[in-house]
């Protein structure tokens, strides 16, 4: 007869839940017990069937991911990382695309609830009270990625947006640029819009370049919007020799606009993007950009959710991963 | 008391399943009965609750989508179309990314089965016997998108790959090009690789340009592979003045390679892509390409799956949608 988790617990002289913890979160079990359990598992050649494991802690071995825009290449990297972690941890990953639609998002939470997912990762959006209450009432553990909540105690994984923007603008200043503009996110309903603008302002202020503080136009996520925003920005401030963009797609829109105006990048204007999408390295010119560790963020979010699902809490509530400036072809010494 | 589906059936003098069909697939019910049911629904102000509807035909009001590579921008358009149809038809859409891994794909079919999805759309891959048998044994209805099966009677939605490639190459020939190369998909395990190469050959043959038939190098889905394949192609055939690429990402790789060699596109070499990704219009130069109706394909696949789920069959088994040549900046008269 196949050995059961009871047999393992008996042989190791521990409770069933300790055996379960050794399998799910070994780091939460003290060394001596862990070794005993692992030896018993080996001796009995115990292979937990996933259904039995699920009965103990997890219900369905499935995690859900809610993303706001499947056409935004940013999420592909997050999904890959999250998926690799899910495979390691024994989960299936199901993805739903909300198109930034409130009702759709709430409906998908219901769908995930019906399907008994063990937890949800919620990407990029602001956690509005109605989302929070819905998730709490469904009793589904959740983690935020590329987002955080100041109001609620929700685990999150993101980068330091203020510092990342500061680094990008400081880089342009160090290249000798004195007239620097920005293409930002609309601030309402945006998590990363305000801190990235703060980073822009801090770098300017440190260098005595506050006269640029107003040289920002906002765009709504897409290339075309950034193209139009660049038109407004350069119409108002033709003196600009550098633009900091809060998304690689925006940088591509700005560069396309400048190309159509016969302004050379980086010959006349330097452009720095944000994200380091796969496309950043395919575009002509290749983009100088702030690299977000998308893969690692996805990976960490899944691990964090697993920690939350299996232990009921996370050791670190709000986690920030490191960004990095990647210098390629779209920027140049002034 | 709220009226039930029984009340509607009674008033209209039809069976409950006829009422259900009027709600799910009205076109399958003869005019006279349909009108009676619709009048009864209106008079009683009957609002089917989704749970009751689910009990009749559908189980969970969820469709699953299996895609091979979330980082390929091609799938974003398909997902948007499929999702909009799902919303219209009352389904949630759950997406799983297989990374072209056989075991992962089989595991996701199990996961969808456990979650009782009503049906699955299976994108781009070849339907191997083990996939087919797995799906049949789970009794999950499924539809292929950007793929088809000659062996099995599986509904599918795709374009005419041979004709699309033919159109692209014929366009290059009409521009005056006589030395034309191709960057194709590896043929093993590829659904669209062989017919697109056939289309290339047919256009060449018609124009008496068979001497180009061997001028093909294959690449494995990514920009970097196409960059390397372009290096091989132009090393062997430096006389080429045009290249047909079976993916926009390949076209971008070829153009980047040519740029690094200081060969002008379209000044010296014309490049035609395939797909018409969002990026095709953002790239510099903007890509001339074959537009696949990705959104419509996703939309139709969901409708077709709904038809299959609710009626047990589809009127048209293998459906082909129209492609279109989009002329932009990457091609020029020879």
XYZ file of C-alpha atoms in Angstrom:
668
model
C 0.000 0.000 0.000
C 1.201 3.491 -0.741
C 2.424 5.318 2.363
C 0.340 8.286 3.466
C 1.173 11.548 5.165
C -0.022 9.918 8.411
C 2.655 7.237 8.067
C 5.314 9.897 7.592
C 4.105 11.864 10.605
C 4.056 8.722 12.758
C 7.538 7.623 11.757
C 8.989 11.109 12.303
C 7.077 11.587 15.549
C 5.535 14.885 14.456
C 2.090 16.142 13.572
C 0.623 15.890 10.075
C 0.713 19.642 9.751
C 4.440 19.650 10.452
C 4.961 17.183 7.607
C 2.863 19.448 5.419
C 4.942 22.462 6.409
C 8.148 20.622 5.593
C 6.738 20.029 2.119
C 5.345 23.506 1.587
C 7.528 25.884 3.583
C 10.477 23.918 4.953
C 12.106 27.119 6.244
C 9.273 27.441 8.802
C 10.158 24.146 10.518
C 13.031 23.820 12.970
C 16.062 21.933 11.704
C 15.753 18.831 13.923
C 12.126 18.151 13.025
C 12.711 18.939 9.372
C 15.494 16.394 9.111
C 13.374 13.714 10.807
C 10.498 14.341 8.410
C 12.757 14.334 5.381
C 14.312 11.044 6.456
C 10.867 9.496 6.964
C 9.749 10.715 3.532
C 12.821 9.126 2.003
C 12.581 5.827 3.900
C 8.900 5.384 3.127
C 9.343 6.700 -0.420
C 6.380 8.860 0.299
C 5.005 10.755 -2.700
C 2.330 13.207 -1.688
C -0.469 13.207 -4.196
C -1.436 16.691 -5.070
C -5.017 16.209 -4.009
C -4.006 15.232 -0.484
C -1.563 18.111 -0.306
C -4.345 20.407 -1.433
C -6.637 19.230 1.313
C -4.134 20.261 3.924
C -3.302 23.782 2.919
C -4.021 24.677 -0.606
C -7.307 24.077 -2.300
C -6.694 23.910 -5.996
C -2.981 24.437 -6.656
C -3.856 27.317 -8.899
C -2.868 30.952 -8.655
C -4.623 33.738 -10.526
C -3.040 36.808 -12.071
C -5.036 39.934 -12.899
C -3.342 42.206 -15.419
C -4.711 45.491 -16.739
C -3.603 45.287 -20.377
C -2.500 42.183 -22.209
C -1.224 44.291 -25.120
C 1.320 45.978 -22.875
C 4.543 44.033 -23.326
C 5.506 44.851 -19.753
C 3.334 42.013 -18.434
C 4.891 39.292 -20.576
C 8.079 39.339 -18.492
C 6.124 39.334 -15.239
C 4.047 36.395 -16.433
C 7.138 34.387 -17.385
C 8.704 34.883 -13.971
C 5.496 34.164 -12.141
C 4.932 31.061 -14.188
C 8.395 29.665 -13.554
C 7.889 30.131 -9.817
C 4.457 28.490 -10.073
C 5.992 25.474 -11.759
C 8.637 25.207 -9.058
C 6.006 25.489 -6.318
C 3.479 23.174 -7.953
C 0.809 25.635 -9.058
C -0.968 26.231 -12.330
C -1.170 29.886 -13.288
C -4.320 31.393 -14.772
C -4.243 34.869 -16.203
C -7.127 37.268 -16.701
C -6.959 40.576 -18.532
C -9.105 43.341 -17.046
C -8.573 46.059 -19.687
C -8.599 48.467 -16.725
C -12.343 47.925 -16.426
C -13.633 47.955 -12.854
C -16.601 45.668 -13.436
C -14.565 43.199 -15.395
C -11.995 43.102 -12.626
C -14.657 42.424 -9.999
C -16.184 39.724 -12.217
C -12.806 38.050 -12.590
C -12.333 38.006 -8.824
C -15.686 36.186 -8.655
C -14.565 33.759 -11.341
C -11.300 33.065 -9.517
C -13.276 32.569 -6.324
C -15.624 30.076 -7.974
C -12.617 28.204 -9.355
C -11.171 28.187 -5.831
C -7.807 29.625 -6.774
C -5.467 29.607 -3.797
C -4.423 33.211 -4.265
C -4.340 36.151 -6.637
C -1.589 38.467 -7.817
C -2.947 41.838 -8.739
C -0.793 43.857 -11.147
C -0.174 47.581 -11.475
C -3.550 49.019 -10.603
C -4.500 51.059 -7.593
C -6.249 48.879 -4.990
C -9.561 50.670 -4.666
C -11.633 49.976 -1.520
C -14.170 47.954 -3.508
C -11.449 45.633 -4.833
C -10.008 45.227 -1.384
C -13.384 44.488 0.185
C -14.286 42.041 -2.548
C -11.029 40.127 -2.082
C -11.422 40.137 1.691
C -15.012 38.932 1.509
C -13.951 36.085 -0.806
C -11.142 35.277 1.645
C -8.634 34.966 -1.187
C -5.043 35.812 -0.227
C -3.535 38.353 -2.604
C -0.288 40.113 -3.411
C 0.314 43.306 -5.389
C 2.903 43.585 -8.122
C 4.145 46.896 -9.556
C 1.848 48.452 -7.033
C 1.463 48.820 -3.283
C -1.075 50.011 -0.782
C -0.463 52.619 1.881
C -3.923 52.114 3.378
C -4.083 48.342 3.608
C -1.675 45.732 4.893
C -1.234 43.983 1.565
C 2.043 42.318 0.568
C 3.596 43.883 -2.518
C 6.560 43.585 -4.877
C 7.711 46.586 -6.895
C 10.692 48.798 -7.599
C 11.531 52.182 -6.113
C 9.887 54.357 -8.748
C 11.090 57.662 -7.363
C 14.699 56.524 -7.239
C 14.522 54.929 -10.699
C 13.237 58.134 -12.283
C 15.832 60.127 -10.358
C 18.594 57.882 -11.737
C 17.370 58.286 -15.320
C 17.195 62.075 -15.122
C 20.495 62.342 -13.250
C 22.094 60.323 -16.065
C 20.828 62.844 -18.625
C 22.119 65.720 -16.509
C 25.528 64.077 -16.247
C 25.595 63.840 -20.040
C 25.458 67.656 -20.046
C 21.768 68.193 -20.810
C 20.254 71.318 -19.304
C 16.849 71.388 -21.024
C 15.077 68.184 -20.131
C 11.431 67.263 -20.619
C 9.344 64.336 -19.449
C 6.532 62.165 -20.800
C 4.712 60.828 -17.755
C 1.645 58.823 -16.814
C -1.585 60.597 -16.046
C -1.521 60.918 -12.287
C -5.084 60.008 -11.418
C -5.429 56.252 -10.849
C -1.736 55.768 -11.463
C 0.518 54.129 -8.902
C 3.869 54.932 -10.472
C 3.022 58.300 -12.048
C 3.484 60.557 -9.013
C 6.734 59.015 -7.631
C 8.374 59.063 -11.059
C 7.543 62.738 -11.410
C 8.985 63.318 -7.933
C 12.207 61.612 -9.025
C 12.376 63.870 -12.076
C 11.929 66.939 -9.862
C 14.524 65.820 -7.306
C 17.228 65.250 -9.940
C 16.484 68.640 -11.527
C 16.504 70.413 -8.196
C 19.818 68.920 -7.105
C 21.411 70.205 -10.305
C 19.828 73.669 -10.111
C 17.665 72.925 -13.154
C 14.255 73.658 -11.631
C 13.326 75.680 -14.709
C 12.405 72.327 -16.345
C 9.888 71.322 -13.682
C 6.870 72.206 -15.818
C 8.168 70.535 -18.968
C 6.036 67.432 -18.604
C 3.205 66.108 -20.729
C 1.201 63.035 -19.837
C 0.163 60.092 -21.964
C -2.194 57.191 -21.418
C -0.105 54.020 -21.791
C 0.198 53.834 -25.585
C 2.720 54.701 -28.286
C 0.240 56.914 -30.130
C -0.527 58.953 -27.014
C 3.187 59.481 -26.418
C 3.622 60.564 -30.042
C 0.940 63.215 -29.520
C 2.344 64.198 -26.131
C 5.779 64.673 -27.723
C 4.226 66.991 -30.281
C 2.787 69.140 -27.486
C 5.998 69.049 -25.484
C 8.271 70.095 -28.360
C 5.813 72.705 -29.600
C 5.893 74.372 -26.180
C 9.584 73.722 -25.456
C 11.566 73.475 -28.699
C 14.783 74.014 -26.716
C 14.690 70.499 -25.199
C 17.735 68.311 -25.846
C 16.604 65.361 -23.716
C 13.381 63.617 -22.739
C 12.794 61.180 -19.910
C 9.912 58.794 -20.653
C 8.222 56.663 -17.987
C 7.721 53.741 -20.400
C 9.702 52.272 -23.287
C 6.616 52.476 -25.445
C 6.517 56.212 -24.737
C 10.195 56.505 -25.711
C 9.416 54.799 -29.026
C 6.529 57.213 -29.599
C 8.767 60.206 -28.859
C 11.519 58.931 -31.157
C 9.012 58.317 -33.968
C 7.668 61.837 -33.549
C 11.182 63.317 -33.661
C 12.015 61.212 -36.716
C 8.929 62.564 -38.508
C 10.167 66.065 -37.641
C 13.670 65.160 -38.945
C 15.204 65.605 -35.504
C 17.980 63.068 -34.889
C 18.001 60.734 -31.878
C 20.493 60.737 -30.238
C 22.233 63.331 -32.472
C 20.020 66.237 -31.431
C 17.816 64.845 -28.692
C 18.519 62.085 -26.166
C 15.637 59.870 -25.072
C 15.576 57.566 -22.041
C 12.828 54.997 -21.565
C 11.628 52.902 -18.648
C 10.974 49.146 -18.231
C 13.532 47.546 -20.553
C 10.986 45.622 -22.589
C 12.204 43.045 -25.060
C 11.477 45.667 -27.729
C 13.899 48.175 -26.183
C 16.725 46.121 -27.608
C 15.034 45.619 -30.994
C 14.123 49.230 -31.682
C 16.262 51.451 -33.927
C 17.983 53.144 -32.119
C 18.156 50.666 -29.228
C 16.762 52.329 -26.136
C 18.669 53.611 -23.149
C 16.263 52.740 -20.365
C 15.630 51.885 -16.737
C 15.463 48.126 -16.479
C 12.780 46.790 -14.195
C 13.447 43.214 -13.088
C 10.113 42.059 -14.506
C 10.954 38.366 -14.426
C 12.193 38.523 -10.827
C 9.184 40.601 -9.793
C 6.846 37.953 -11.178
C 8.874 35.211 -9.559
C 8.953 36.932 -6.174
C 5.246 37.762 -6.290
C 4.401 34.082 -6.773
C 6.751 33.055 -3.970
C 5.286 35.696 -1.692
C 1.756 34.588 -2.478
C 2.762 30.998 -1.783
C 4.173 32.098 1.565
C 0.919 33.905 2.323
C -1.245 30.964 1.221
C 0.687 28.358 3.182
C 1.571 30.283 6.354
C -1.034 33.022 6.531
C 1.466 35.878 6.455
C 4.618 37.175 4.772
C 7.896 37.994 6.492
C 8.398 41.193 4.453
C 5.246 43.131 3.692
C 6.386 45.657 1.078
C 9.296 44.430 -0.978
C 11.325 46.565 -3.395
C 13.574 45.042 -6.014
C 16.525 46.739 -7.703
C 16.236 48.634 -10.975
C 19.191 49.313 -13.247
C 20.069 51.930 -15.858
C 20.884 50.309 -19.216
C 22.770 52.592 -21.591
C 22.226 51.859 -25.292
C 21.935 54.056 -28.371
C 19.157 56.584 -27.752
C 21.186 58.874 -25.466
C 24.371 60.867 -26.037
C 26.675 63.461 -24.480
C 25.289 66.979 -24.974
C -41.619 35.539 -6.906
C -39.052 35.705 -9.660
C -40.127 33.877 -12.807
C -38.121 30.773 -13.702
C -37.174 29.170 -16.983
C -40.095 26.745 -16.355
C -42.555 29.611 -16.328
C -41.174 30.874 -19.638
C -41.369 27.398 -21.206
C -44.945 26.964 -19.971
C -46.143 30.329 -21.255
C -44.475 29.799 -24.653
C -45.661 26.209 -24.884
C -42.197 24.834 -25.509
C -39.676 22.694 -23.636
C -37.166 24.111 -21.187
C -34.343 23.166 -23.521
C -35.926 25.232 -26.301
C -35.955 28.260 -24.020
C -32.351 27.576 -23.238
C -31.483 27.350 -26.903
C -33.233 30.642 -27.610
C -30.980 32.209 -24.996
C -27.758 30.517 -26.051
C -28.049 29.905 -29.787
C -31.218 31.587 -31.050
C -30.311 30.784 -34.660
C -30.862 27.089 -33.925
C -34.567 27.594 -33.063
C -37.228 27.989 -35.723
C -38.659 31.474 -36.106
C -42.181 30.800 -34.741
C -40.992 29.167 -31.531
C -38.243 31.729 -31.069
C -40.715 34.601 -31.223
C -43.040 32.930 -28.713
C -40.171 32.377 -26.295
C -38.889 35.917 -26.676
C -42.381 37.313 -26.024
C -42.744 35.156 -22.930
C -39.335 36.297 -21.653
C -40.404 39.888 -22.134
C -43.861 39.538 -20.577
C -42.556 37.727 -17.539
C -39.488 39.964 -17.352
C -37.516 36.784 -16.990
C -33.852 37.232 -16.127
C -31.966 33.986 -16.245
C -29.502 33.762 -13.420
C -26.179 32.582 -14.631
C -26.122 29.635 -12.279
C -29.387 28.280 -13.687
C -28.168 28.837 -17.212
C -25.009 26.971 -16.344
C -26.935 23.994 -15.090
C -28.647 23.611 -18.404
C -25.777 23.689 -20.849
C -22.655 25.230 -19.616
C -20.938 24.283 -16.431
C -18.799 27.149 -15.315
C -19.123 29.979 -17.843
C -15.391 29.947 -18.291
C -13.344 29.332 -21.412
C -9.666 28.476 -21.366
C -7.008 29.621 -23.820
C -3.697 27.818 -24.235
C -0.994 29.919 -25.874
C 2.539 28.804 -26.640
C 4.468 32.003 -25.865
C 3.191 34.941 -23.863
C 6.146 37.068 -24.988
C 5.048 36.825 -28.611
C 2.994 39.937 -29.267
C 0.924 38.011 -31.788
C -1.215 36.537 -29.011
C -2.176 39.851 -27.446
C -4.507 40.657 -30.360
C -6.033 37.195 -30.296
C -6.626 37.471 -26.563
C -8.352 40.849 -26.927
C -10.731 39.533 -29.565
C -11.436 36.353 -27.672
C -12.057 38.279 -24.501
C -14.510 40.681 -26.107
C -16.492 37.737 -27.491
C -16.388 36.066 -24.077
C -17.825 39.169 -22.481
C -20.615 39.286 -25.063
C -21.394 35.607 -24.550
C -21.140 35.661 -20.761
C -17.892 33.785 -20.190
C -14.781 34.519 -18.183
C -11.564 33.870 -20.066
C -8.582 32.214 -18.417
C -5.273 32.113 -20.196
C -2.408 29.704 -19.689
C 1.024 29.973 -21.276
C 2.618 26.654 -22.232
C 6.066 27.894 -23.360
C 5.791 25.177 -26.035
C 6.367 22.583 -23.330
C 4.445 19.339 -23.866
C 4.174 18.392 -20.202
C 3.138 21.856 -19.180
C 0.459 21.841 -21.846
C -0.914 18.508 -20.655
C -0.852 19.752 -17.050
C -2.814 22.854 -18.029
C -5.452 20.724 -19.731
C -5.793 18.868 -16.423
C -6.040 22.150 -14.555
C -8.735 23.422 -16.915
C -10.557 20.136 -16.515
C -10.472 20.387 -12.719
C -11.779 23.935 -12.957
C -14.555 22.633 -15.222
C -13.970 25.112 -18.015
C -16.656 24.773 -20.659
C -14.187 24.670 -23.521
C -10.636 25.376 -24.591
C -9.109 27.325 -27.453
C -5.765 25.943 -28.430
C -3.463 28.369 -30.238
C -0.852 27.839 -32.956
C 0.611 24.492 -32.003
C 0.316 21.236 -33.876
C -2.338 19.007 -32.281
C -0.289 15.951 -31.408
C -2.191 12.677 -30.784
C -1.495 12.852 -27.056
C -3.071 16.333 -26.814
C -6.061 15.201 -28.792
C -6.564 12.080 -26.701
C -6.175 14.014 -23.468
C -8.803 16.547 -24.521
C -11.157 13.816 -25.700
C -10.765 11.823 -22.499
C -11.523 14.961 -20.449
C -14.569 15.537 -22.687
C -13.689 19.210 -23.059
C -14.830 20.801 -26.332
C -12.001 22.604 -28.078
C -11.254 24.816 -31.063
C -7.937 25.527 -32.783
C -6.763 29.014 -33.641
C -3.930 29.768 -36.087
C -3.804 26.044 -36.550
C -5.889 23.221 -37.942
C -5.913 19.454 -38.002
C -6.058 17.315 -41.108
C -6.316 14.114 -39.095
C -9.011 15.035 -36.601
C -12.398 16.663 -36.964
C -11.566 19.694 -34.843
C -13.079 23.126 -35.535
C -10.449 25.715 -36.415
C -10.018 29.385 -37.261
C -6.990 30.567 -39.214
C -5.932 32.394 -42.364
C -4.839 30.936 -45.691
C -1.086 30.852 -45.036
C -0.099 29.743 -48.511
C -2.078 32.504 -50.192
C -0.866 35.138 -47.735
C 2.792 34.296 -48.373
C 2.087 34.208 -52.107
C 0.584 37.709 -51.926
C 3.575 39.090 -50.036
C 6.123 37.667 -52.469
C 4.057 38.627 -55.513
C 4.004 42.195 -54.183
C 7.822 42.213 -54.029
C 8.020 40.828 -57.568
C 5.634 43.521 -58.815
C 7.946 46.123 -57.270
C 10.611 44.841 -59.668
C 12.628 42.639 -57.317
C 14.273 39.609 -58.940
C 16.512 38.376 -56.114
C 14.273 37.569 -53.186
C 15.096 35.665 -50.019
C 12.954 34.386 -47.185
C 13.226 34.001 -43.407
C 10.860 31.166 -42.485
C 9.832 29.069 -39.517
C 11.554 25.790 -38.839
C 9.294 23.270 -40.509
C 9.205 20.531 -37.902
C 6.343 21.071 -35.458
C 5.256 24.187 -37.329
C 1.757 24.562 -38.694
C 2.291 27.645 -40.839
C 5.922 27.039 -41.863
C 5.336 24.676 -44.806
C 2.356 26.486 -46.447
C 4.125 29.853 -46.253
C 7.163 28.372 -47.970
C 4.826 26.895 -50.611
C 3.350 30.351 -51.205
C 6.867 31.782 -51.623
C 7.667 29.059 -54.178
C 4.420 29.515 -56.127
C 4.898 33.273 -56.536
C 8.513 32.754 -57.638
C 7.545 30.027 -60.080
C 4.765 32.059 -61.691
C 7.235 34.873 -62.366
C 9.989 32.571 -63.667
C 12.143 33.293 -60.607
C 12.724 29.722 -59.446
C 16.422 30.470 -58.993
C 15.463 31.957 -55.581
C 13.821 28.788 -54.301
C 16.764 27.838 -52.068
C 17.282 31.312 -50.650
C 15.569 30.590 -47.357
C 16.927 30.440 -43.830
C 14.841 29.428 -40.843
C 14.528 31.031 -37.430
C 12.896 29.954 -34.192
C 10.317 32.633 -33.340
C 12.593 35.349 -31.983
C 14.178 38.600 -33.187
C 17.681 37.408 -32.316
C 17.283 34.219 -34.337
C 16.096 36.214 -37.332
C 19.076 38.552 -36.956
C 21.404 35.538 -37.139
C 19.422 33.967 -39.985
C 19.720 37.235 -41.945
C 23.472 37.122 -41.474
C 23.571 33.621 -43.005
C 21.191 34.557 -45.803
C 23.086 37.688 -46.885
C 26.456 35.987 -46.511
C 25.345 33.289 -48.945
C 23.293 35.563 -51.219
C 24.618 39.130 -51.128
C 22.691 39.874 -54.340
C 19.298 39.909 -52.551
C 17.269 43.115 -52.864
C 14.192 41.857 -51.012
C 13.359 39.543 -48.111
C 10.013 38.038 -47.194
C 9.755 37.285 -43.471
C 7.070 35.050 -41.972
C 6.791 37.183 -38.819
C 7.052 40.899 -38.059
C 9.565 40.121 -35.357
C 11.709 38.432 -38.004
C 11.402 41.512 -40.236
C 12.647 43.665 -37.364
C 15.576 41.311 -36.851
C 16.460 41.443 -40.545
C 16.229 45.235 -40.638
C 18.431 45.521 -37.534
C 20.999 43.239 -39.133
C 20.996 45.274 -42.349
C 21.289 48.503 -40.359
C 24.356 47.116 -38.557
C 25.813 46.325 -42.001
C 24.965 49.863 -43.200
C 22.519 48.525 -45.799
C 19.513 50.820 -46.185
C 15.928 49.597 -45.811
C 14.077 50.223 -48.068
C 16.773 52.096 -50.055
C 18.796 48.987 -50.904
C 16.724 46.110 -49.574
C 12.950 45.798 -49.191
C 11.608 43.792 -46.258
C 8.057 42.474 -45.853
C 6.817 41.079 -42.556
C 3.844 38.994 -41.493
C 1.188 39.444 -38.750
C 0.834 43.228 -38.486
C 1.618 43.396 -34.802
C 1.064 46.653 -32.999
C 4.849 47.082 -33.219
C 4.822 46.962 -37.040
C 3.459 50.483 -36.988
C 5.851 51.685 -34.276
C 9.077 50.385 -35.797
C 11.417 52.614 -37.799
C 10.858 52.114 -40.711
C 7.216 51.112 -40.296
C 6.772 47.604 -41.657
C 5.088 46.568 -44.871
C 3.403 43.361 -43.783
C 0.652 40.802 -44.164
C -2.057 41.702 -41.709
C -3.643 38.772 -39.930
C -7.053 39.611 -38.451
C -5.873 38.622 -34.976
C -8.736 40.289 -33.142
C -11.384 38.734 -35.419
C -9.694 35.343 -35.188
C -9.872 35.466 -31.405
C -13.455 36.671 -31.540
C -14.526 33.953 -33.995
C -12.715 31.231 -32.075
C -14.685 32.109 -28.931
C -17.969 32.216 -30.866
C -17.173 28.893 -32.485
C -16.322 27.337 -29.147
C -19.561 28.684 -27.719
C -21.443 27.114 -30.635
C -19.676 23.819 -29.968
C -20.312 23.969 -26.210
C -23.987 24.823 -26.527
C -24.997 22.731 -29.560
C -22.398 19.980 -29.711
C -21.167 20.851 -33.181
C -20.156 23.746 -35.440
C -21.717 24.619 -38.792
C -18.367 25.298 -40.432
C -15.552 23.014 -39.335
C -12.448 24.709 -40.748
C -12.835 28.450 -41.086
C -10.409 30.759 -42.901
C -10.446 34.521 -42.393
C -9.093 37.107 -44.810
C -5.558 38.457 -44.605
C -4.512 41.782 -46.124
C -1.283 43.284 -47.430
C -0.442 46.545 -45.639
C 2.100 48.692 -47.463
C 4.185 50.959 -45.239
C 7.806 52.098 -45.312
C 10.002 48.989 -45.394
C 9.449 48.184 -49.097
C 10.220 50.141 -52.261
C 10.272 49.880 -56.061
C 13.466 48.176 -57.253
